[in-house]
Amino acid sequence: MGRPPCCSESSDLKKGPWTPEEDEVLTSYIQKHGHDSWRALPKRAGLNRCGKSCRLRWINYLRPDIKRGKFTEEEENLIISLHSTLGNKWSRIASQLPGRTDNEIKNYWNTHMRKKFLKEGIDPQTHKPVPTLSLLLNAISQLNASSSNFPFRVPNLMSPLININDQLLNNILQIINMTPLPNINKLSTFLNSQCDFKKPDEFLSDEMIYQYLMNPSEDWAKYVNNVALEPNSQCNSSGTHLIGSHGDGIQLRETFTDCKGSSDNIFIENQLPGLLPMSPEETKNNEVINNTNLLQSSAFQSGVDDYYDILMKI
DNA sequence: AAAGGTGCCAACCGCCGTGAC
DNA sequence: CGTCACGGCGGTTGGCACCTT
């Protein structure tokens, strides 16, 4: 047998907000005796609380070294920096900010920072630009303009939302016969492995590649071929310089062409799974419908509307 | 002034790794 | 040596305060 249970044995333990009296009892007990055993503490201190509840109250609210008030700009910057490398490891982030608790930082992130990031078009989880919305809306408007009376649907509406940045957009781009976007991780790995940088420590960051690829008003693939592939290309208005400035050793034209033609095709992961008919009666053998046929599907219109509704709620 | 909506955050829930038994 | 509670952690929620209509 292991240890006896802590809180579950007693269902009449108090829950909910702490009263000032309880705070006082907990504080004075810990100041006198410390908190070597949270499990035993409430009984010894005379509190009708679970040890876990006492621990949380002390760590997040009562301990004397706690820092209150607004986060400073320095703290905010540190949180952003740490979150970009650690992710949602709130306790590890909190360990770098004296007096701040993981709970406080987590709340601050979820209520302030997250919104701030989204407002600036940055994915708060990856800290990378969210390049998709304008392209997606443009794609949807094209769909709305072009579809009517087609008997097919897009299968599994929700699955693309798992990675809305890439997968959903690519599905729609693919359906409307535009070039899908590449898988950024794969592209980054491939380009960096192929590029011949002048300096050994230079590389293309994901941000650089994103910025380079995302130009909603242009056919980006064509843009890549025509502009950025020029060795030593100079600064232009759309961010191309970020790559061009890395020196004339970069052979992006060849690299990109090789990339598209190779068996390890960077586009494959983002391609839409086979499109299915609305019902077995509509086509025999559940054969996969090609994109041109799908575009003529009235049911597809409702799928697009669903996508749009979901998007607007995000 | 009142009702409904939204933001915020303290506290809870439930999972997991560690180590006591 | 296996079991299972403890402590720690990240995710989620309930309810209060404030804002908008």
Short mmCIF file of N, CA and C in Angstrom, two decimals, chain A residues 1-123:
data_model
loop_
_atom_site.label_atom_id
_atom_site.label_comp_id
_atom_site.label_asym_id
_atom_site.label_seq_id
_atom_site.Cartn_x
_atom_site.Cartn_y
_atom_site.Cartn_z
N MET A 1 0.83 -1.22 0.00
CA MET A 1 0.00 0.00 0.00
C MET A 1 0.86 1.26 0.00
N GLY A 2 0.35 2.29 -0.65
CA GLY A 2 1.06 3.57 -0.64
C GLY A 2 0.58 4.43 0.51
N ARG A 3 0.70 5.71 0.37
CA ARG A 3 0.26 6.63 1.43
C ARG A 3 -1.26 6.72 1.49
N PRO A 4 -1.76 7.12 2.65
CA PRO A 4 -3.20 7.39 2.73
C PRO A 4 -3.56 8.63 1.91
N PRO A 5 -4.83 8.76 1.47
CA PRO A 5 -5.20 9.89 0.63
C PRO A 5 -5.14 11.22 1.36
N CYS A 6 -5.07 12.30 0.58
CA CYS A 6 -4.98 13.63 1.16
C CYS A 6 -6.34 14.26 1.36
N CYS A 7 -6.96 14.73 0.27
CA CYS A 7 -8.16 15.53 0.40
C CYS A 7 -9.44 14.74 0.15
N SER A 8 -9.37 13.72 -0.71
CA SER A 8 -10.58 13.07 -1.21
C SER A 8 -11.39 12.39 -0.11
N GLU A 9 -10.72 12.02 0.99
CA GLU A 9 -11.41 11.29 2.05
C GLU A 9 -12.49 12.17 2.72
N SER A 10 -12.32 13.44 2.63
CA SER A 10 -13.18 14.34 3.38
C SER A 10 -13.86 15.32 2.43
N SER A 11 -15.16 15.09 2.20
CA SER A 11 -15.84 15.91 1.20
C SER A 11 -16.36 17.22 1.79
N ASP A 12 -16.29 17.39 3.14
CA ASP A 12 -16.82 18.62 3.74
C ASP A 12 -15.77 19.71 3.86
N LEU A 13 -14.63 19.51 3.22
CA LEU A 13 -13.61 20.57 3.22
C LEU A 13 -14.11 21.78 2.45
N LYS A 14 -13.76 22.93 2.94
CA LYS A 14 -14.23 24.17 2.32
C LYS A 14 -13.54 24.42 0.99
N LYS A 15 -14.32 24.95 0.05
CA LYS A 15 -13.76 25.35 -1.25
C LYS A 15 -14.12 26.81 -1.50
N GLY A 16 -13.62 27.33 -2.59
CA GLY A 16 -13.98 28.69 -2.97
C GLY A 16 -13.07 29.75 -2.36
N PRO A 17 -13.48 31.01 -2.48
CA PRO A 17 -12.63 32.12 -2.06
C PRO A 17 -12.23 32.04 -0.58
N TRP A 18 -11.02 32.47 -0.31
CA TRP A 18 -10.50 32.48 1.07
C TRP A 18 -10.98 33.74 1.79
N THR A 19 -11.31 33.55 3.06
CA THR A 19 -11.69 34.72 3.88
C THR A 19 -10.43 35.32 4.49
N PRO A 20 -10.50 36.59 4.90
CA PRO A 20 -9.33 37.22 5.56
C PRO A 20 -8.90 36.44 6.81
N GLU A 21 -9.88 35.85 7.52
CA GLU A 21 -9.55 35.08 8.73
C GLU A 21 -8.71 33.85 8.36
N GLU A 22 -9.13 33.15 7.31
CA GLU A 22 -8.38 31.97 6.87
C GLU A 22 -6.97 32.37 6.43
N ASP A 23 -6.88 33.48 5.69
CA ASP A 23 -5.58 33.99 5.26
C ASP A 23 -4.67 34.22 6.46
N GLU A 24 -5.25 34.83 7.49
CA GLU A 24 -4.50 35.15 8.69
C GLU A 24 -3.98 33.88 9.37
N VAL A 25 -4.87 32.89 9.49
CA VAL A 25 -4.50 31.62 10.12
C VAL A 25 -3.37 30.95 9.33
N LEU A 26 -3.53 30.90 8.02
CA LEU A 26 -2.52 30.24 7.18
C LEU A 26 -1.18 30.97 7.25
N THR A 27 -1.24 32.28 7.12
CA THR A 27 -0.01 33.07 7.13
C THR A 27 0.74 32.91 8.45
N SER A 28 0.03 33.07 9.56
CA SER A 28 0.74 33.01 10.84
C SER A 28 1.26 31.60 11.11
N TYR A 29 0.52 30.57 10.66
CA TYR A 29 1.02 29.21 10.86
C TYR A 29 2.32 28.99 10.08
N ILE A 30 2.31 29.40 8.79
CA ILE A 30 3.50 29.15 7.96
C ILE A 30 4.69 29.97 8.46
N GLN A 31 4.42 31.20 8.93
CA GLN A 31 5.52 32.02 9.45
C GLN A 31 6.15 31.38 10.69
N LYS A 32 5.32 30.70 11.48
CA LYS A 32 5.85 30.04 12.69
C LYS A 32 6.48 28.70 12.39
N HIS A 33 5.80 27.90 11.58
CA HIS A 33 6.19 26.49 11.43
C HIS A 33 6.68 26.10 10.04
N GLY A 34 6.55 26.98 9.08
CA GLY A 34 6.93 26.61 7.72
C GLY A 34 5.89 25.71 7.07
N HIS A 35 6.23 25.14 5.89
CA HIS A 35 5.24 24.30 5.20
C HIS A 35 5.92 23.05 4.64
N ASP A 36 6.50 22.27 5.52
CA ASP A 36 7.19 21.06 5.06
C ASP A 36 6.20 20.02 4.52
N SER A 37 5.01 19.97 5.06
CA SER A 37 4.01 19.04 4.55
C SER A 37 2.68 19.75 4.32
N TRP A 38 2.35 19.99 3.08
CA TRP A 38 1.10 20.67 2.77
C TRP A 38 -0.10 19.83 3.18
N ARG A 39 0.09 18.52 3.11
CA ARG A 39 -1.00 17.60 3.43
C ARG A 39 -1.40 17.74 4.91
N ALA A 40 -0.37 17.84 5.76
CA ALA A 40 -0.65 17.90 7.20
C ALA A 40 -0.98 19.30 7.67
N LEU A 41 -0.59 20.29 6.88
CA LEU A 41 -0.69 21.69 7.33
C LEU A 41 -2.09 22.14 7.75
N PRO A 42 -3.13 21.94 6.92
CA PRO A 42 -4.44 22.49 7.29
C PRO A 42 -4.94 21.96 8.63
N LYS A 43 -4.72 20.67 8.89
CA LYS A 43 -5.18 20.10 10.15
C LYS A 43 -4.44 20.73 11.32
N ARG A 44 -3.11 20.82 11.17
CA ARG A 44 -2.29 21.41 12.25
C ARG A 44 -2.64 22.87 12.48
N ALA A 45 -2.93 23.58 11.37
CA ALA A 45 -3.20 25.01 11.50
C ALA A 45 -4.64 25.29 11.90
N GLY A 46 -5.48 24.26 11.83
CA GLY A 46 -6.89 24.44 12.16
C GLY A 46 -7.71 25.01 11.03
N LEU A 47 -7.32 24.65 9.81
CA LEU A 47 -8.07 25.12 8.65
C LEU A 47 -8.87 23.98 8.03
N ASN A 48 -10.11 24.26 7.67
CA ASN A 48 -10.93 23.25 7.04
C ASN A 48 -10.75 23.30 5.53
N ARG A 49 -9.48 23.15 5.10
CA ARG A 49 -9.13 23.25 3.69
C ARG A 49 -8.25 22.07 3.29
N CYS A 50 -8.24 21.78 2.01
CA CYS A 50 -7.33 20.78 1.46
C CYS A 50 -5.92 21.36 1.43
N GLY A 51 -4.92 20.49 1.63
CA GLY A 51 -3.54 20.94 1.61
C GLY A 51 -3.16 21.61 0.30
N LYS A 52 -3.73 21.10 -0.75
CA LYS A 52 -3.46 21.64 -2.08
C LYS A 52 -3.96 23.08 -2.18
N SER A 53 -5.15 23.30 -1.61
CA SER A 53 -5.74 24.63 -1.63
C SER A 53 -4.88 25.61 -0.84
N CYS A 54 -4.35 25.13 0.32
CA CYS A 54 -3.48 25.97 1.16
C CYS A 54 -2.21 26.34 0.40
N ARG A 55 -1.63 25.35 -0.25
CA ARG A 55 -0.40 25.58 -1.01
C ARG A 55 -0.60 26.65 -2.07
N LEU A 56 -1.70 26.51 -2.81
CA LEU A 56 -2.00 27.45 -3.89
C LEU A 56 -2.21 28.86 -3.35
N ARG A 57 -2.95 28.94 -2.24
CA ARG A 57 -3.24 30.24 -1.66
C ARG A 57 -1.95 30.93 -1.20
N TRP A 58 -1.06 30.15 -0.60
CA TRP A 58 0.20 30.70 -0.11
C TRP A 58 1.09 31.13 -1.28
N ILE A 59 1.26 30.25 -2.24
CA ILE A 59 2.18 30.53 -3.35
C ILE A 59 1.69 31.68 -4.21
N ASN A 60 0.39 31.70 -4.49
CA ASN A 60 -0.12 32.69 -5.44
C ASN A 60 -0.56 34.00 -4.81
N TYR A 61 -0.72 34.02 -3.50
CA TYR A 61 -1.30 35.23 -2.91
C TYR A 61 -0.66 35.71 -1.62
N LEU A 62 -0.36 34.78 -0.73
CA LEU A 62 0.01 35.20 0.63
C LEU A 62 1.50 35.35 0.89
N ARG A 63 2.33 34.64 0.16
CA ARG A 63 3.75 34.67 0.51
C ARG A 63 4.29 36.09 0.41
N PRO A 64 5.19 36.44 1.36
CA PRO A 64 5.57 37.84 1.52
C PRO A 64 6.36 38.44 0.36
N ASP A 65 7.05 37.61 -0.42
CA ASP A 65 7.88 38.17 -1.48
C ASP A 65 7.11 38.37 -2.80
N ILE A 66 5.80 38.26 -2.71
CA ILE A 66 5.01 38.37 -3.94
C ILE A 66 4.97 39.81 -4.43
N LYS A 67 5.05 39.96 -5.72
CA LYS A 67 5.06 41.29 -6.32
C LYS A 67 3.69 41.56 -6.92
N ARG A 68 3.11 42.70 -6.57
CA ARG A 68 1.77 43.01 -7.07
C ARG A 68 1.83 44.16 -8.06
N GLY A 69 0.72 44.38 -8.73
CA GLY A 69 0.65 45.51 -9.65
C GLY A 69 0.97 45.13 -11.07
N LYS A 70 0.93 46.13 -11.92
CA LYS A 70 1.09 45.91 -13.36
C LYS A 70 2.47 45.39 -13.71
N PHE A 71 2.53 44.62 -14.76
CA PHE A 71 3.82 44.16 -15.27
C PHE A 71 4.53 45.33 -15.94
N THR A 72 5.82 45.45 -15.67
CA THR A 72 6.60 46.51 -16.31
C THR A 72 6.91 46.11 -17.74
N GLU A 73 7.38 47.08 -18.51
CA GLU A 73 7.75 46.81 -19.90
C GLU A 73 8.87 45.76 -19.97
N GLU A 74 9.80 45.87 -19.02
CA GLU A 74 10.92 44.91 -18.98
C GLU A 74 10.40 43.51 -18.72
N GLU A 75 9.47 43.42 -17.75
CA GLU A 75 8.90 42.10 -17.44
C GLU A 75 8.15 41.54 -18.65
N GLU A 76 7.40 42.41 -19.30
CA GLU A 76 6.63 41.99 -20.47
C GLU A 76 7.56 41.46 -21.56
N ASN A 77 8.63 42.20 -21.81
CA ASN A 77 9.59 41.76 -22.84
C ASN A 77 10.23 40.43 -22.47
N LEU A 78 10.52 40.29 -21.19
CA LEU A 78 11.13 39.04 -20.73
C LEU A 78 10.16 37.87 -20.91
N ILE A 79 8.90 38.12 -20.59
CA ILE A 79 7.89 37.07 -20.75
C ILE A 79 7.80 36.66 -22.22
N ILE A 80 7.76 37.64 -23.10
CA ILE A 80 7.67 37.33 -24.53
C ILE A 80 8.87 36.51 -24.97
N SER A 81 10.02 36.96 -24.54
CA SER A 81 11.25 36.26 -24.92
C SER A 81 11.27 34.82 -24.39
N LEU A 82 10.92 34.68 -23.11
CA LEU A 82 10.93 33.33 -22.52
C LEU A 82 9.84 32.44 -23.14
N HIS A 83 8.68 33.04 -23.39
CA HIS A 83 7.60 32.24 -23.98
C HIS A 83 7.96 31.76 -25.37
N SER A 84 8.71 32.57 -26.10
CA SER A 84 9.08 32.17 -27.45
C SER A 84 9.99 30.94 -27.45
N THR A 85 10.74 30.76 -26.37
CA THR A 85 11.62 29.58 -26.32
C THR A 85 11.04 28.46 -25.47
N LEU A 86 10.30 28.82 -24.42
CA LEU A 86 9.79 27.79 -23.49
C LEU A 86 8.36 27.37 -23.76
N GLY A 87 7.60 28.19 -24.50
CA GLY A 87 6.17 27.90 -24.67
C GLY A 87 5.41 28.14 -23.38
N ASN A 88 4.35 27.36 -23.15
CA ASN A 88 3.49 27.58 -21.98
C ASN A 88 4.07 26.96 -20.71
N LYS A 89 5.36 27.04 -20.52
CA LYS A 89 5.98 26.53 -19.28
C LYS A 89 5.98 27.66 -18.27
N TRP A 90 4.79 27.92 -17.70
CA TRP A 90 4.59 29.12 -16.88
C TRP A 90 5.47 29.12 -15.64
N SER A 91 5.66 27.95 -15.06
CA SER A 91 6.47 27.93 -13.84
C SER A 91 7.93 28.25 -14.15
N ARG A 92 8.40 27.78 -15.30
CA ARG A 92 9.79 28.09 -15.68
C ARG A 92 9.93 29.57 -16.03
N ILE A 93 8.92 30.12 -16.67
CA ILE A 93 8.93 31.55 -16.97
C ILE A 93 8.90 32.35 -15.66
N ALA A 94 8.03 31.91 -14.74
CA ALA A 94 7.90 32.63 -13.46
C ALA A 94 9.21 32.61 -12.67
N SER A 95 9.98 31.53 -12.83
CA SER A 95 11.23 31.44 -12.07
C SER A 95 12.23 32.52 -12.49
N GLN A 96 12.02 33.12 -13.67
CA GLN A 96 12.91 34.18 -14.14
C GLN A 96 12.39 35.57 -13.77
N LEU A 97 11.18 35.62 -13.20
CA LEU A 97 10.61 36.92 -12.82
C LEU A 97 10.35 36.93 -11.32
N PRO A 98 11.28 37.47 -10.54
CA PRO A 98 11.16 37.45 -9.09
C PRO A 98 9.85 38.07 -8.62
N GLY A 99 9.16 37.37 -7.73
CA GLY A 99 7.93 37.90 -7.15
C GLY A 99 6.68 37.65 -7.96
N ARG A 100 6.84 37.15 -9.16
CA ARG A 100 5.67 36.86 -9.99
C ARG A 100 5.39 35.37 -9.96
N THR A 101 4.10 35.02 -9.99
CA THR A 101 3.74 33.61 -9.94
C THR A 101 3.38 33.10 -11.33
N ASP A 102 3.47 31.78 -11.46
CA ASP A 102 3.11 31.18 -12.75
C ASP A 102 1.67 31.50 -13.11
N ASN A 103 0.79 31.47 -12.09
CA ASN A 103 -0.63 31.75 -12.34
C ASN A 103 -0.84 33.17 -12.85
N GLU A 104 -0.14 34.09 -12.23
CA GLU A 104 -0.27 35.49 -12.61
C GLU A 104 0.22 35.71 -14.05
N ILE A 105 1.35 35.12 -14.36
CA ILE A 105 1.91 35.26 -15.70
C ILE A 105 1.00 34.61 -16.73
N LYS A 106 0.49 33.45 -16.37
CA LYS A 106 -0.42 32.74 -17.28
C LYS A 106 -1.67 33.59 -17.55
N ASN A 107 -2.25 34.14 -16.48
CA ASN A 107 -3.42 35.00 -16.64
C ASN A 107 -3.10 36.22 -17.48
N TYR A 108 -1.96 36.82 -17.21
CA TYR A 108 -1.57 38.02 -17.95
C TYR A 108 -1.38 37.70 -19.43
N TRP A 109 -0.76 36.57 -19.67
CA TRP A 109 -0.55 36.17 -21.06
C TRP A 109 -1.88 35.96 -21.77
N ASN A 110 -2.77 35.22 -21.11
CA ASN A 110 -4.03 34.87 -21.76
C ASN A 110 -4.97 36.05 -21.94
N THR A 111 -4.89 37.03 -21.05
CA THR A 111 -5.83 38.14 -21.15
C THR A 111 -5.26 39.35 -21.91
N HIS A 112 -3.96 39.56 -21.82
CA HIS A 112 -3.37 40.75 -22.45
C HIS A 112 -2.49 40.43 -23.66
N MET A 113 -1.45 39.64 -23.38
CA MET A 113 -0.43 39.43 -24.40
C MET A 113 -0.99 38.72 -25.64
N ARG A 114 -1.83 37.74 -25.36
CA ARG A 114 -2.37 36.94 -26.45
C ARG A 114 -3.13 37.85 -27.43
N LYS A 115 -3.97 38.71 -26.86
CA LYS A 115 -4.77 39.63 -27.68
C LYS A 115 -3.86 40.58 -28.45
N LYS A 116 -2.84 41.04 -27.74
CA LYS A 116 -1.91 41.99 -28.35
C LYS A 116 -1.24 41.36 -29.57
N PHE A 117 -0.80 40.12 -29.38
CA PHE A 117 -0.16 39.39 -30.47
C PHE A 117 -1.11 39.24 -31.66
N LEU A 118 -2.33 38.79 -31.36
CA LEU A 118 -3.29 38.55 -32.44
C LEU A 118 -3.60 39.84 -33.19
N LYS A 119 -3.70 40.92 -32.43
CA LYS A 119 -3.99 42.21 -33.04
C LYS A 119 -2.89 42.61 -34.02
N GLU A 120 -1.68 42.22 -33.69
CA GLU A 120 -0.54 42.56 -34.54
C GLU A 120 -0.30 41.52 -35.62
N GLY A 121 -1.21 40.55 -35.72
CA GLY A 121 -1.09 39.53 -36.76
C GLY A 121 -0.02 38.50 -36.47
N ILE A 122 0.26 38.29 -35.19
CA ILE A 122 1.28 37.30 -34.81
C ILE A 122 0.63 36.17 -34.04
N ASP A 123 0.97 34.97 -34.39
CA ASP A 123 0.45 33.81 -33.68
C ASP A 123 1.07 33.76 -32.29
#
